[in-house]
Amino acid sequence: MNQSEHKVTLSITTRPSCTLDALGNAIAGLDEGLAPYAFFMAALLVGAQGEVPMAKDQSHVFVAPAILHDLDQNTDPLAAATLSFIALSNPLRLFGQDMPVAIFVSRYKPVIVKYANVLRTYCNADVALRDALVERDGNARRLANVEPLRPLAHTIELLATLEAEEDWESLRQHAERHLDSPEKQVALQARRKLGACLARSADDADRQRAVTLYGELAQEDDPESSDLAAYASLLVSLGAYDDAKPVILGALARFPQSADGFLTIGHDVVEATGDREFRDRLRFAHRGRRTT
């Protein structure tokens, strides 16, 4: 007999006393990483959203939560996390009137954060699911009279997450997809993250493409010091010492607060080439930094 046939789900039918905007903001306030899903999750608990994502055939569909009870929760982490989260609607209805919403989300933080993290994992693997959740979270925000997050916020957050997790293959795919984004910040981050992926490749063509990307970033009006450091380091690793020298010297002048890192890269050039003139220019730059 199927185990789900014995399962009885008790649902408290009174309406939750907290509002969608209060609960969404409280969930988002637990951790900035929850922001892309906070109002979608809040809408599930207060009954303003009635469908949840379910894995199906390498993709996802949105279904009523009750359907998830028929799945094997031991092998389906999305279903397990979803049902655990949905179950919070009962204590919300029971205690919401007497418990401040901030205390409620703090008490159930492990369940809330786990569901958000599982959603993020599945979104990283399925762009269609990520886009669907962006839309549903935006709808919930509009219903709560809260300004929806701009798509670029979701995209930039996703790129940063994939880099932090060192999921280079997924990061490369997502970065490639957003290189021509009309949002300048998205396009810049996509170029930056793709450069980081390609620089790690064993393929010479990939690494040369990374040089091109970092060269473009270096020409931006407001490059980051990490762009120039990655550019110079990559050139040195490829043996392009003459190309690396002006990058290093320019970075020393532009980012004196990061001089130690650029001096280290410069010393690698000196060690590899024996270029005394360049060594002296590094020393001069170093002395200039110390006397300012």
PDB file of C-alpha atoms in Angstrom:
ATOM      1  CA  MET A   1       0.000   0.000   0.000  1.00  0.00           C
ATOM      2  CA  ASN A   2       1.299   3.413  -0.928  1.00  0.00           C
ATOM      3  CA  GLN A   3       2.560   5.312   2.100  1.00  0.00           C
ATOM      4  CA  SER A   4       0.754   8.447   0.934  1.00  0.00           C
ATOM      5  CA  GLU A   5      -2.617   6.649   1.339  1.00  0.00           C
ATOM      6  CA  HIS A   6      -2.131   6.716   5.133  1.00  0.00           C
ATOM      7  CA  LYS A   7      -1.198  10.408   5.194  1.00  0.00           C
ATOM      8  CA  VAL A   8      -3.739  12.830   6.627  1.00  0.00           C
ATOM      9  CA  THR A   9      -3.058  16.514   6.107  1.00  0.00           C
ATOM     10  CA  LEU A  10      -4.598  18.795   8.701  1.00  0.00           C
ATOM     11  CA  SER A  11      -5.203  22.308   7.475  1.00  0.00           C
ATOM     12  CA  ILE A  12      -6.306  25.198   9.631  1.00  0.00           C
ATOM     13  CA  THR A  13      -8.835  27.157   7.594  1.00  0.00           C
ATOM     14  CA  THR A  14      -8.923  30.489   9.406  1.00  0.00           C
ATOM     15  CA  ARG A  15      -7.310  33.351   7.526  1.00  0.00           C
ATOM     16  CA  PRO A  16      -3.790  34.414   8.560  1.00  0.00           C
ATOM     17  CA  SER A  17      -3.785  37.725  10.372  1.00  0.00           C
ATOM     18  CA  CYS A  18      -0.533  39.117   8.927  1.00  0.00           C
ATOM     19  CA  THR A  19      -0.491  40.901   5.595  1.00  0.00           C
ATOM     20  CA  LEU A  20       1.315  39.825   2.450  1.00  0.00           C
ATOM     21  CA  ASP A  21       3.567  42.880   2.460  1.00  0.00           C
ATOM     22  CA  ALA A  22       4.520  42.418   6.133  1.00  0.00           C
ATOM     23  CA  LEU A  23       5.326  38.738   5.703  1.00  0.00           C
ATOM     24  CA  GLY A  24       7.199  39.272   2.424  1.00  0.00           C
ATOM     25  CA  ASN A  25       9.341  42.014   3.906  1.00  0.00           C
ATOM     26  CA  ALA A  26       9.998  39.939   7.021  1.00  0.00           C
ATOM     27  CA  ILE A  27      11.149  36.954   4.935  1.00  0.00           C
ATOM     28  CA  ALA A  28      13.347  39.201   2.776  1.00  0.00           C
ATOM     29  CA  GLY A  29      14.807  40.695   5.946  1.00  0.00           C
ATOM     30  CA  LEU A  30      16.080  37.316   7.157  1.00  0.00           C
ATOM     31  CA  ASP A  31      18.813  37.279   4.535  1.00  0.00           C
ATOM     32  CA  GLU A  32      19.443  39.338   1.402  1.00  0.00           C
ATOM     33  CA  GLY A  33      19.690  36.095  -0.595  1.00  0.00           C
ATOM     34  CA  LEU A  34      15.982  35.476   0.062  1.00  0.00           C
ATOM     35  CA  ALA A  35      14.864  38.653  -1.709  1.00  0.00           C
ATOM     36  CA  PRO A  36      14.158  37.075  -5.142  1.00  0.00           C
ATOM     37  CA  TYR A  37      11.699  34.581  -3.618  1.00  0.00           C
ATOM     38  CA  ALA A  38      10.408  36.369  -0.505  1.00  0.00           C
ATOM     39  CA  PHE A  39       7.042  37.576  -1.776  1.00  0.00           C
ATOM     40  CA  PHE A  40       6.331  34.409  -3.747  1.00  0.00           C
ATOM     41  CA  MET A  41       6.936  32.448  -0.545  1.00  0.00           C
ATOM     42  CA  ALA A  42       4.843  34.853   1.531  1.00  0.00           C
ATOM     43  CA  ALA A  43       2.002  34.595  -0.983  1.00  0.00           C
ATOM     44  CA  LEU A  44       2.019  30.813  -0.601  1.00  0.00           C
ATOM     45  CA  LEU A  45       1.625  31.063   3.163  1.00  0.00           C
ATOM     46  CA  VAL A  46      -1.164  33.653   3.162  1.00  0.00           C
ATOM     47  CA  GLY A  47      -3.068  31.955   0.339  1.00  0.00           C
ATOM     48  CA  ALA A  48      -2.466  34.604  -2.320  1.00  0.00           C
ATOM     49  CA  GLN A  49      -0.551  32.086  -4.444  1.00  0.00           C
ATOM     50  CA  GLY A  50      -1.842  28.544  -4.873  1.00  0.00           C
ATOM     51  CA  GLU A  51       0.751  26.773  -7.012  1.00  0.00           C
ATOM     52  CA  VAL A  52       4.307  25.595  -6.392  1.00  0.00           C
ATOM     53  CA  PRO A  53       7.007  24.337  -8.755  1.00  0.00           C
ATOM     54  CA  MET A  54       7.390  20.588  -9.242  1.00  0.00           C
ATOM     55  CA  ALA A  55      10.203  18.873 -11.122  1.00  0.00           C
ATOM     56  CA  LYS A  56       9.051  17.091 -14.288  1.00  0.00           C
ATOM     57  CA  ASP A  57      11.053  15.702 -17.228  1.00  0.00           C
ATOM     58  CA  GLN A  58      14.199  17.785 -16.672  1.00  0.00           C
ATOM     59  CA  SER A  59      12.032  20.877 -16.320  1.00  0.00           C
ATOM     60  CA  HIS A  60       9.350  22.187 -13.955  1.00  0.00           C
ATOM     61  CA  VAL A  61       5.613  22.735 -13.857  1.00  0.00           C
ATOM     62  CA  PHE A  62       3.475  24.581 -11.310  1.00  0.00           C
ATOM     63  CA  VAL A  63       0.972  22.446  -9.431  1.00  0.00           C
ATOM     64  CA  ALA A  64      -1.217  22.462  -6.338  1.00  0.00           C
ATOM     65  CA  PRO A  65       0.865  21.557  -3.249  1.00  0.00           C
ATOM     66  CA  ALA A  66      -1.341  18.522  -2.532  1.00  0.00           C
ATOM     67  CA  ILE A  67       0.054  16.779  -5.602  1.00  0.00           C
ATOM     68  CA  LEU A  68       3.517  16.712  -4.006  1.00  0.00           C
ATOM     69  CA  HIS A  69       2.307  14.277  -1.336  1.00  0.00           C
ATOM     70  CA  ASP A  70       2.324  11.518  -3.972  1.00  0.00           C
ATOM     71  CA  LEU A  71       6.052  12.032  -4.659  1.00  0.00           C
ATOM     72  CA  ASP A  72       8.918  10.301  -2.878  1.00  0.00           C
ATOM     73  CA  GLN A  73      10.237  13.035  -0.620  1.00  0.00           C
ATOM     74  CA  ASN A  74      13.390  11.027   0.082  1.00  0.00           C
ATOM     75  CA  THR A  75      14.487  11.419  -3.535  1.00  0.00           C
ATOM     76  CA  ASP A  76      12.814  14.727  -4.401  1.00  0.00           C
ATOM     77  CA  PRO A  77      14.359  17.553  -2.334  1.00  0.00           C
ATOM     78  CA  LEU A  78      12.172  20.189  -4.002  1.00  0.00           C
ATOM     79  CA  ALA A  79       8.965  18.392  -2.999  1.00  0.00           C
ATOM     80  CA  ALA A  80      10.236  17.772   0.542  1.00  0.00           C
ATOM     81  CA  ALA A  81      11.304  21.398   1.088  1.00  0.00           C
ATOM     82  CA  THR A  82       8.085  22.707  -0.449  1.00  0.00           C
ATOM     83  CA  LEU A  83       5.807  20.639   1.779  1.00  0.00           C
ATOM     84  CA  SER A  84       7.790  21.551   4.887  1.00  0.00           C
ATOM     85  CA  PHE A  85       7.471  25.216   3.975  1.00  0.00           C
ATOM     86  CA  ILE A  86       3.776  25.060   3.066  1.00  0.00           C
ATOM     87  CA  ALA A  87       3.117  23.436   6.455  1.00  0.00           C
ATOM     88  CA  LEU A  88       4.059  26.784   8.066  1.00  0.00           C
ATOM     89  CA  SER A  89       0.717  28.178   6.914  1.00  0.00           C
ATOM     90  CA  ASN A  90      -0.925  26.348   9.833  1.00  0.00           C
ATOM     91  CA  PRO A  91       1.102  27.911  12.675  1.00  0.00           C
ATOM     92  CA  LEU A  92       0.810  31.238  10.833  1.00  0.00           C
ATOM     93  CA  ARG A  93      -2.985  30.961  11.038  1.00  0.00           C
ATOM     94  CA  LEU A  94      -2.913  29.729  14.625  1.00  0.00           C
ATOM     95  CA  PHE A  95      -0.389  32.141  16.103  1.00  0.00           C
ATOM     96  CA  GLY A  96      -0.163  34.988  13.610  1.00  0.00           C
ATOM     97  CA  GLN A  97      -2.598  37.165  15.499  1.00  0.00           C
ATOM     98  CA  ASP A  98      -0.636  36.961  18.736  1.00  0.00           C
ATOM     99  CA  MET A  99       2.916  36.724  17.387  1.00  0.00           C
ATOM    100  CA  PRO A 100       4.720  39.593  15.617  1.00  0.00           C
ATOM    101  CA  VAL A 101       5.565  38.556  12.067  1.00  0.00           C
ATOM    102  CA  ALA A 102       9.300  39.142  12.638  1.00  0.00           C
ATOM    103  CA  ILE A 103       9.269  36.665  15.505  1.00  0.00           C
ATOM    104  CA  PHE A 104       7.308  34.163  13.414  1.00  0.00           C
ATOM    105  CA  VAL A 105       9.819  34.163  10.543  1.00  0.00           C
ATOM    106  CA  SER A 106      12.729  34.094  12.981  1.00  0.00           C
ATOM    107  CA  ARG A 107      11.270  31.040  14.758  1.00  0.00           C
ATOM    108  CA  TYR A 108      10.800  29.166  11.481  1.00  0.00           C
ATOM    109  CA  LYS A 109      13.908  30.547   9.758  1.00  0.00           C
ATOM    110  CA  PRO A 110      15.540  27.116   9.070  1.00  0.00           C
ATOM    111  CA  VAL A 111      12.499  25.909   7.115  1.00  0.00           C
ATOM    112  CA  ILE A 112      12.148  29.217   5.246  1.00  0.00           C
ATOM    113  CA  VAL A 113      15.825  29.450   4.323  1.00  0.00           C
ATOM    114  CA  LYS A 114      15.980  25.804   3.271  1.00  0.00           C
ATOM    115  CA  TYR A 115      13.080  26.236   0.852  1.00  0.00           C
ATOM    116  CA  ALA A 116      14.632  29.389  -0.625  1.00  0.00           C
ATOM    117  CA  ASN A 117      17.989  27.653  -1.048  1.00  0.00           C
ATOM    118  CA  VAL A 118      16.361  24.666  -2.763  1.00  0.00           C
ATOM    119  CA  LEU A 119      14.474  27.030  -5.073  1.00  0.00           C
ATOM    120  CA  ARG A 120      17.742  28.785  -5.890  1.00  0.00           C
ATOM    121  CA  THR A 121      19.462  25.488  -6.708  1.00  0.00           C
ATOM    122  CA  TYR A 122      16.711  24.453  -9.103  1.00  0.00           C
ATOM    123  CA  CYS A 123      16.561  27.929 -10.654  1.00  0.00           C
ATOM    124  CA  ASN A 124      20.298  27.798 -11.327  1.00  0.00           C
ATOM    125  CA  ALA A 125      19.731  24.629 -13.349  1.00  0.00           C
ATOM    126  CA  ASP A 126      16.533  25.760 -15.112  1.00  0.00           C
ATOM    127  CA  VAL A 127      16.352  29.291 -16.506  1.00  0.00           C
ATOM    128  CA  ALA A 128      12.659  28.840 -17.385  1.00  0.00           C
ATOM    129  CA  LEU A 129      11.874  28.134 -13.730  1.00  0.00           C
ATOM    130  CA  ARG A 130      13.888  31.160 -12.610  1.00  0.00           C
ATOM    131  CA  ASP A 131      12.005  33.399 -15.029  1.00  0.00           C
ATOM    132  CA  ALA A 132       8.650  31.968 -13.901  1.00  0.00           C
ATOM    133  CA  LEU A 133       9.492  32.634 -10.246  1.00  0.00           C
ATOM    134  CA  VAL A 134      10.648  36.157 -11.089  1.00  0.00           C
ATOM    135  CA  GLU A 135       7.254  36.788 -12.657  1.00  0.00           C
ATOM    136  CA  ARG A 136       5.293  35.251  -9.773  1.00  0.00           C
ATOM    137  CA  ASP A 137       7.335  37.058  -7.155  1.00  0.00           C
ATOM    138  CA  GLY A 138       6.736  40.300  -9.049  1.00  0.00           C
ATOM    139  CA  ASN A 139       2.997  39.633  -9.153  1.00  0.00           C
ATOM    140  CA  ALA A 140       2.998  39.017  -5.400  1.00  0.00           C
ATOM    141  CA  ARG A 141       4.916  42.251  -4.824  1.00  0.00           C
ATOM    142  CA  ARG A 142       2.433  44.211  -6.906  1.00  0.00           C
ATOM    143  CA  LEU A 143      -0.419  42.618  -4.960  1.00  0.00           C
ATOM    144  CA  ALA A 144       1.320  43.726  -1.752  1.00  0.00           C
ATOM    145  CA  ASN A 145       1.879  47.226  -3.156  1.00  0.00           C
ATOM    146  CA  VAL A 146       5.646  46.689  -3.141  1.00  0.00           C
ATOM    147  CA  GLU A 147       7.862  47.636  -6.078  1.00  0.00           C
ATOM    148  CA  PRO A 148       8.902  44.425  -7.908  1.00  0.00           C
ATOM    149  CA  LEU A 149      12.605  43.688  -8.100  1.00  0.00           C
ATOM    150  CA  ARG A 150      13.980  44.605 -11.493  1.00  0.00           C
ATOM    151  CA  PRO A 151      15.029  41.606 -13.593  1.00  0.00           C
ATOM    152  CA  LEU A 152      18.631  42.758 -13.465  1.00  0.00           C
ATOM    153  CA  ALA A 153      18.664  42.258  -9.682  1.00  0.00           C
ATOM    154  CA  HIS A 154      17.715  38.609 -10.101  1.00  0.00           C
ATOM    155  CA  THR A 155      20.247  38.061 -12.868  1.00  0.00           C
ATOM    156  CA  ILE A 156      23.136  39.705 -11.031  1.00  0.00           C
ATOM    157  CA  GLU A 157      22.273  37.751  -7.877  1.00  0.00           C
ATOM    158  CA  LEU A 158      22.243  34.497  -9.857  1.00  0.00           C
ATOM    159  CA  LEU A 159      25.636  35.196 -11.472  1.00  0.00           C
ATOM    160  CA  ALA A 160      27.171  36.038  -8.097  1.00  0.00           C
ATOM    161  CA  THR A 161      25.731  32.881  -6.533  1.00  0.00           C
ATOM    162  CA  LEU A 162      27.092  30.616  -9.266  1.00  0.00           C
ATOM    163  CA  GLU A 163      30.541  32.183  -8.924  1.00  0.00           C
ATOM    164  CA  ALA A 164      30.490  31.794  -5.139  1.00  0.00           C
ATOM    165  CA  GLU A 165      29.526  28.141  -5.565  1.00  0.00           C
ATOM    166  CA  GLU A 166      32.282  27.732  -8.199  1.00  0.00           C
ATOM    167  CA  ASP A 167      29.771  26.228 -10.615  1.00  0.00           C
ATOM    168  CA  TRP A 168      31.822  27.346 -13.596  1.00  0.00           C
ATOM    169  CA  GLU A 169      29.898  25.437 -16.260  1.00  0.00           C
ATOM    170  CA  SER A 170      26.517  26.869 -15.241  1.00  0.00           C
ATOM    171  CA  LEU A 171      28.060  30.303 -14.740  1.00  0.00           C
ATOM    172  CA  ARG A 172      29.501  30.210 -18.254  1.00  0.00           C
ATOM    173  CA  GLN A 173      26.128  29.302 -19.761  1.00  0.00           C
ATOM    174  CA  HIS A 174      24.262  32.040 -17.910  1.00  0.00           C
ATOM    175  CA  ALA A 175      26.936  34.667 -18.543  1.00  0.00           C
ATOM    176  CA  GLU A 176      26.950  33.904 -22.286  1.00  0.00           C
ATOM    177  CA  ARG A 177      23.190  34.368 -22.324  1.00  0.00           C
ATOM    178  CA  HIS A 178      23.391  37.882 -20.864  1.00  0.00           C
ATOM    179  CA  LEU A 179      26.403  39.337 -22.688  1.00  0.00           C
ATOM    180  CA  ASP A 180      24.165  41.463 -24.902  1.00  0.00           C
ATOM    181  CA  SER A 181      21.715  42.495 -22.191  1.00  0.00           C
ATOM    182  CA  PRO A 182      20.276  45.988 -22.721  1.00  0.00           C
ATOM    183  CA  GLU A 183      20.893  46.552 -18.988  1.00  0.00           C
ATOM    184  CA  LYS A 184      24.466  47.817 -18.802  1.00  0.00           C
ATOM    185  CA  GLN A 185      25.123  46.442 -15.319  1.00  0.00           C
ATOM    186  CA  VAL A 186      23.915  42.982 -16.323  1.00  0.00           C
ATOM    187  CA  ALA A 187      26.076  43.008 -19.459  1.00  0.00           C
ATOM    188  CA  LEU A 188      29.132  44.139 -17.453  1.00  0.00           C
ATOM    189  CA  GLN A 189      28.642  41.436 -14.834  1.00  0.00           C
ATOM    190  CA  ALA A 190      28.085  38.809 -17.529  1.00  0.00           C
ATOM    191  CA  ARG A 191      31.342  39.837 -19.240  1.00  0.00           C
ATOM    192  CA  ARG A 192      33.168  39.810 -15.907  1.00  0.00           C
ATOM    193  CA  LYS A 193      31.877  36.365 -14.902  1.00  0.00           C
ATOM    194  CA  LEU A 194      32.439  34.874 -18.346  1.00  0.00           C
ATOM    195  CA  GLY A 195      36.014  36.145 -18.248  1.00  0.00           C
ATOM    196  CA  ALA A 196      36.508  34.386 -14.917  1.00  0.00           C
ATOM    197  CA  CYS A 197      35.195  31.132 -16.395  1.00  0.00           C
ATOM    198  CA  LEU A 198      37.255  31.297 -19.579  1.00  0.00           C
ATOM    199  CA  ALA A 199      40.440  32.216 -17.712  1.00  0.00           C
ATOM    200  CA  ARG A 200      40.182  28.882 -15.873  1.00  0.00           C
ATOM    201  CA  SER A 201      39.851  26.892 -19.088  1.00  0.00           C
ATOM    202  CA  ALA A 202      42.631  24.679 -20.380  1.00  0.00           C
ATOM    203  CA  ASP A 203      41.674  25.667 -23.912  1.00  0.00           C
ATOM    204  CA  ASP A 204      43.916  28.358 -25.447  1.00  0.00           C
ATOM    205  CA  ALA A 205      41.050  29.842 -27.458  1.00  0.00           C
ATOM    206  CA  ASP A 206      38.989  30.263 -24.281  1.00  0.00           C
ATOM    207  CA  ARG A 207      41.843  31.998 -22.496  1.00  0.00           C
ATOM    208  CA  GLN A 208      42.454  34.327 -25.425  1.00  0.00           C
ATOM    209  CA  ARG A 209      38.782  35.206 -25.406  1.00  0.00           C
ATOM    210  CA  ALA A 210      39.094  35.942 -21.691  1.00  0.00           C
ATOM    211  CA  VAL A 211      41.929  38.363 -22.524  1.00  0.00           C
ATOM    212  CA  THR A 212      39.620  40.145 -24.953  1.00  0.00           C
ATOM    213  CA  LEU A 213      36.816  40.364 -22.390  1.00  0.00           C
ATOM    214  CA  TYR A 214      39.082  41.706 -19.652  1.00  0.00           C
ATOM    215  CA  GLY A 215      40.607  44.152 -22.141  1.00  0.00           C
ATOM    216  CA  GLU A 216      37.116  45.481 -22.861  1.00  0.00           C
ATOM    217  CA  LEU A 217      36.405  45.798 -19.146  1.00  0.00           C
ATOM    218  CA  ALA A 218      39.658  47.691 -18.661  1.00  0.00           C
ATOM    219  CA  GLN A 219      38.500  50.240 -21.238  1.00  0.00           C
ATOM    220  CA  GLU A 220      35.255  50.966 -19.381  1.00  0.00           C
ATOM    221  CA  ASP A 221      34.901  54.382 -17.764  1.00  0.00           C
ATOM    222  CA  ASP A 222      34.783  52.854 -14.304  1.00  0.00           C
ATOM    223  CA  PRO A 223      36.511  49.453 -14.228  1.00  0.00           C
ATOM    224  CA  GLU A 224      36.964  47.572 -10.979  1.00  0.00           C
ATOM    225  CA  SER A 225      40.438  46.902  -9.617  1.00  0.00           C
ATOM    226  CA  SER A 226      39.638  43.179  -9.748  1.00  0.00           C
ATOM    227  CA  ASP A 227      39.091  43.485 -13.525  1.00  0.00           C
ATOM    228  CA  LEU A 228      42.588  44.865 -14.028  1.00  0.00           C
ATOM    229  CA  ALA A 229      44.121  42.358 -11.608  1.00  0.00           C
ATOM    230  CA  ALA A 230      42.485  39.459 -13.447  1.00  0.00           C
ATOM    231  CA  TYR A 231      43.538  40.954 -16.797  1.00  0.00           C
ATOM    232  CA  ALA A 232      47.169  41.401 -15.761  1.00  0.00           C
ATOM    233  CA  SER A 233      47.370  37.969 -14.110  1.00  0.00           C
ATOM    234  CA  LEU A 234      45.949  36.279 -17.189  1.00  0.00           C
ATOM    235  CA  LEU A 235      48.398  38.068 -19.490  1.00  0.00           C
ATOM    236  CA  VAL A 236      51.290  37.008 -17.260  1.00  0.00           C
ATOM    237  CA  SER A 237      50.088  33.399 -17.199  1.00  0.00           C
ATOM    238  CA  LEU A 238      50.028  33.455 -21.014  1.00  0.00           C
ATOM    239  CA  GLY A 239      53.540  34.898 -21.179  1.00  0.00           C
ATOM    240  CA  ALA A 240      52.295  38.185 -22.674  1.00  0.00           C
ATOM    241  CA  TYR A 241      54.607  40.208 -20.433  1.00  0.00           C
ATOM    242  CA  ASP A 242      54.876  43.287 -22.650  1.00  0.00           C
ATOM    243  CA  ASP A 243      51.075  43.547 -22.710  1.00  0.00           C
ATOM    244  CA  ALA A 244      50.856  43.042 -18.946  1.00  0.00           C
ATOM    245  CA  LYS A 245      53.316  45.809 -18.021  1.00  0.00           C
ATOM    246  CA  PRO A 246      51.184  48.849 -18.973  1.00  0.00           C
ATOM    247  CA  VAL A 247      48.146  47.237 -17.376  1.00  0.00           C
ATOM    248  CA  ILE A 248      50.010  46.830 -14.083  1.00  0.00           C
ATOM    249  CA  LEU A 249      51.485  50.326 -14.108  1.00  0.00           C
ATOM    250  CA  GLY A 250      48.153  51.887 -15.043  1.00  0.00           C
ATOM    251  CA  ALA A 251      46.403  49.947 -12.262  1.00  0.00           C
ATOM    252  CA  LEU A 252      49.006  51.095  -9.704  1.00  0.00           C
ATOM    253  CA  ALA A 253      48.244  54.685 -10.589  1.00  0.00           C
ATOM    254  CA  ARG A 254      44.481  54.201 -10.658  1.00  0.00           C
ATOM    255  CA  PHE A 255      44.038  51.945  -7.631  1.00  0.00           C
ATOM    256  CA  PRO A 256      46.742  52.831  -5.072  1.00  0.00           C
ATOM    257  CA  GLN A 257      44.720  51.148  -2.338  1.00  0.00           C
ATOM    258  CA  SER A 258      45.221  47.818  -4.171  1.00  0.00           C
ATOM    259  CA  ALA A 259      48.902  48.402  -4.914  1.00  0.00           C
ATOM    260  CA  ASP A 260      50.203  45.371  -3.015  1.00  0.00           C
ATOM    261  CA  GLY A 261      48.368  42.986  -5.287  1.00  0.00           C
ATOM    262  CA  PHE A 262      49.501  44.690  -8.484  1.00  0.00           C
ATOM    263  CA  LEU A 263      53.099  44.888  -7.213  1.00  0.00           C
ATOM    264  CA  THR A 264      53.028  41.132  -6.667  1.00  0.00           C
ATOM    265  CA  ILE A 265      51.923  40.591 -10.266  1.00  0.00           C
ATOM    266  CA  GLY A 266      54.589  43.038 -11.418  1.00  0.00           C
ATOM    267  CA  HIS A 267      57.312  41.181  -9.526  1.00  0.00           C
ATOM    268  CA  ASP A 268      56.238  37.996 -11.329  1.00  0.00           C
ATOM    269  CA  VAL A 269      56.912  39.823 -14.596  1.00  0.00           C
ATOM    270  CA  VAL A 270      60.343  40.961 -13.393  1.00  0.00           C
ATOM    271  CA  GLU A 271      61.205  37.444 -12.250  1.00  0.00           C
ATOM    272  CA  ALA A 272      60.185  35.974 -15.601  1.00  0.00           C
ATOM    273  CA  THR A 273      61.805  38.595 -17.828  1.00  0.00           C
ATOM    274  CA  GLY A 274      64.656  40.115 -15.827  1.00  0.00           C
ATOM    275  CA  ASP A 275      63.428  43.525 -16.980  1.00  0.00           C
ATOM    276  CA  ARG A 276      65.335  45.956 -14.740  1.00  0.00           C
ATOM    277  CA  GLU A 277      63.713  49.041 -16.169  1.00  0.00           C
ATOM    278  CA  PHE A 278      60.282  47.694 -15.342  1.00  0.00           C
ATOM    279  CA  ARG A 279      61.519  46.706 -11.875  1.00  0.00           C
ATOM    280  CA  ASP A 280      62.667  50.292 -11.294  1.00  0.00           C
ATOM    281  CA  ARG A 281      59.298  51.644 -12.458  1.00  0.00           C
ATOM    282  CA  LEU A 282      57.567  49.357  -9.967  1.00  0.00           C
ATOM    283  CA  ARG A 283      59.865  50.601  -7.194  1.00  0.00           C
ATOM    284  CA  PHE A 284      59.142  54.184  -8.147  1.00  0.00           C
ATOM    285  CA  ALA A 285      55.397  53.505  -8.090  1.00  0.00           C
ATOM    286  CA  HIS A 286      55.791  51.809  -4.724  1.00  0.00           C
ATOM    287  CA  ARG A 287      57.760  54.719  -3.232  1.00  0.00           C
ATOM    288  CA  GLY A 288      55.223  57.181  -4.609  1.00  0.00           C
ATOM    289  CA  ARG A 289      52.443  55.252  -2.892  1.00  0.00           C
ATOM    290  CA  ARG A 290      54.273  55.270   0.441  1.00  0.00           C
ATOM    291  CA  THR A 291      54.948  59.000   0.403  1.00  0.00           C
ATOM    292  CA  THR A 292      51.409  60.092  -0.444  1.00  0.00           C
TER     293      THR A 292
END
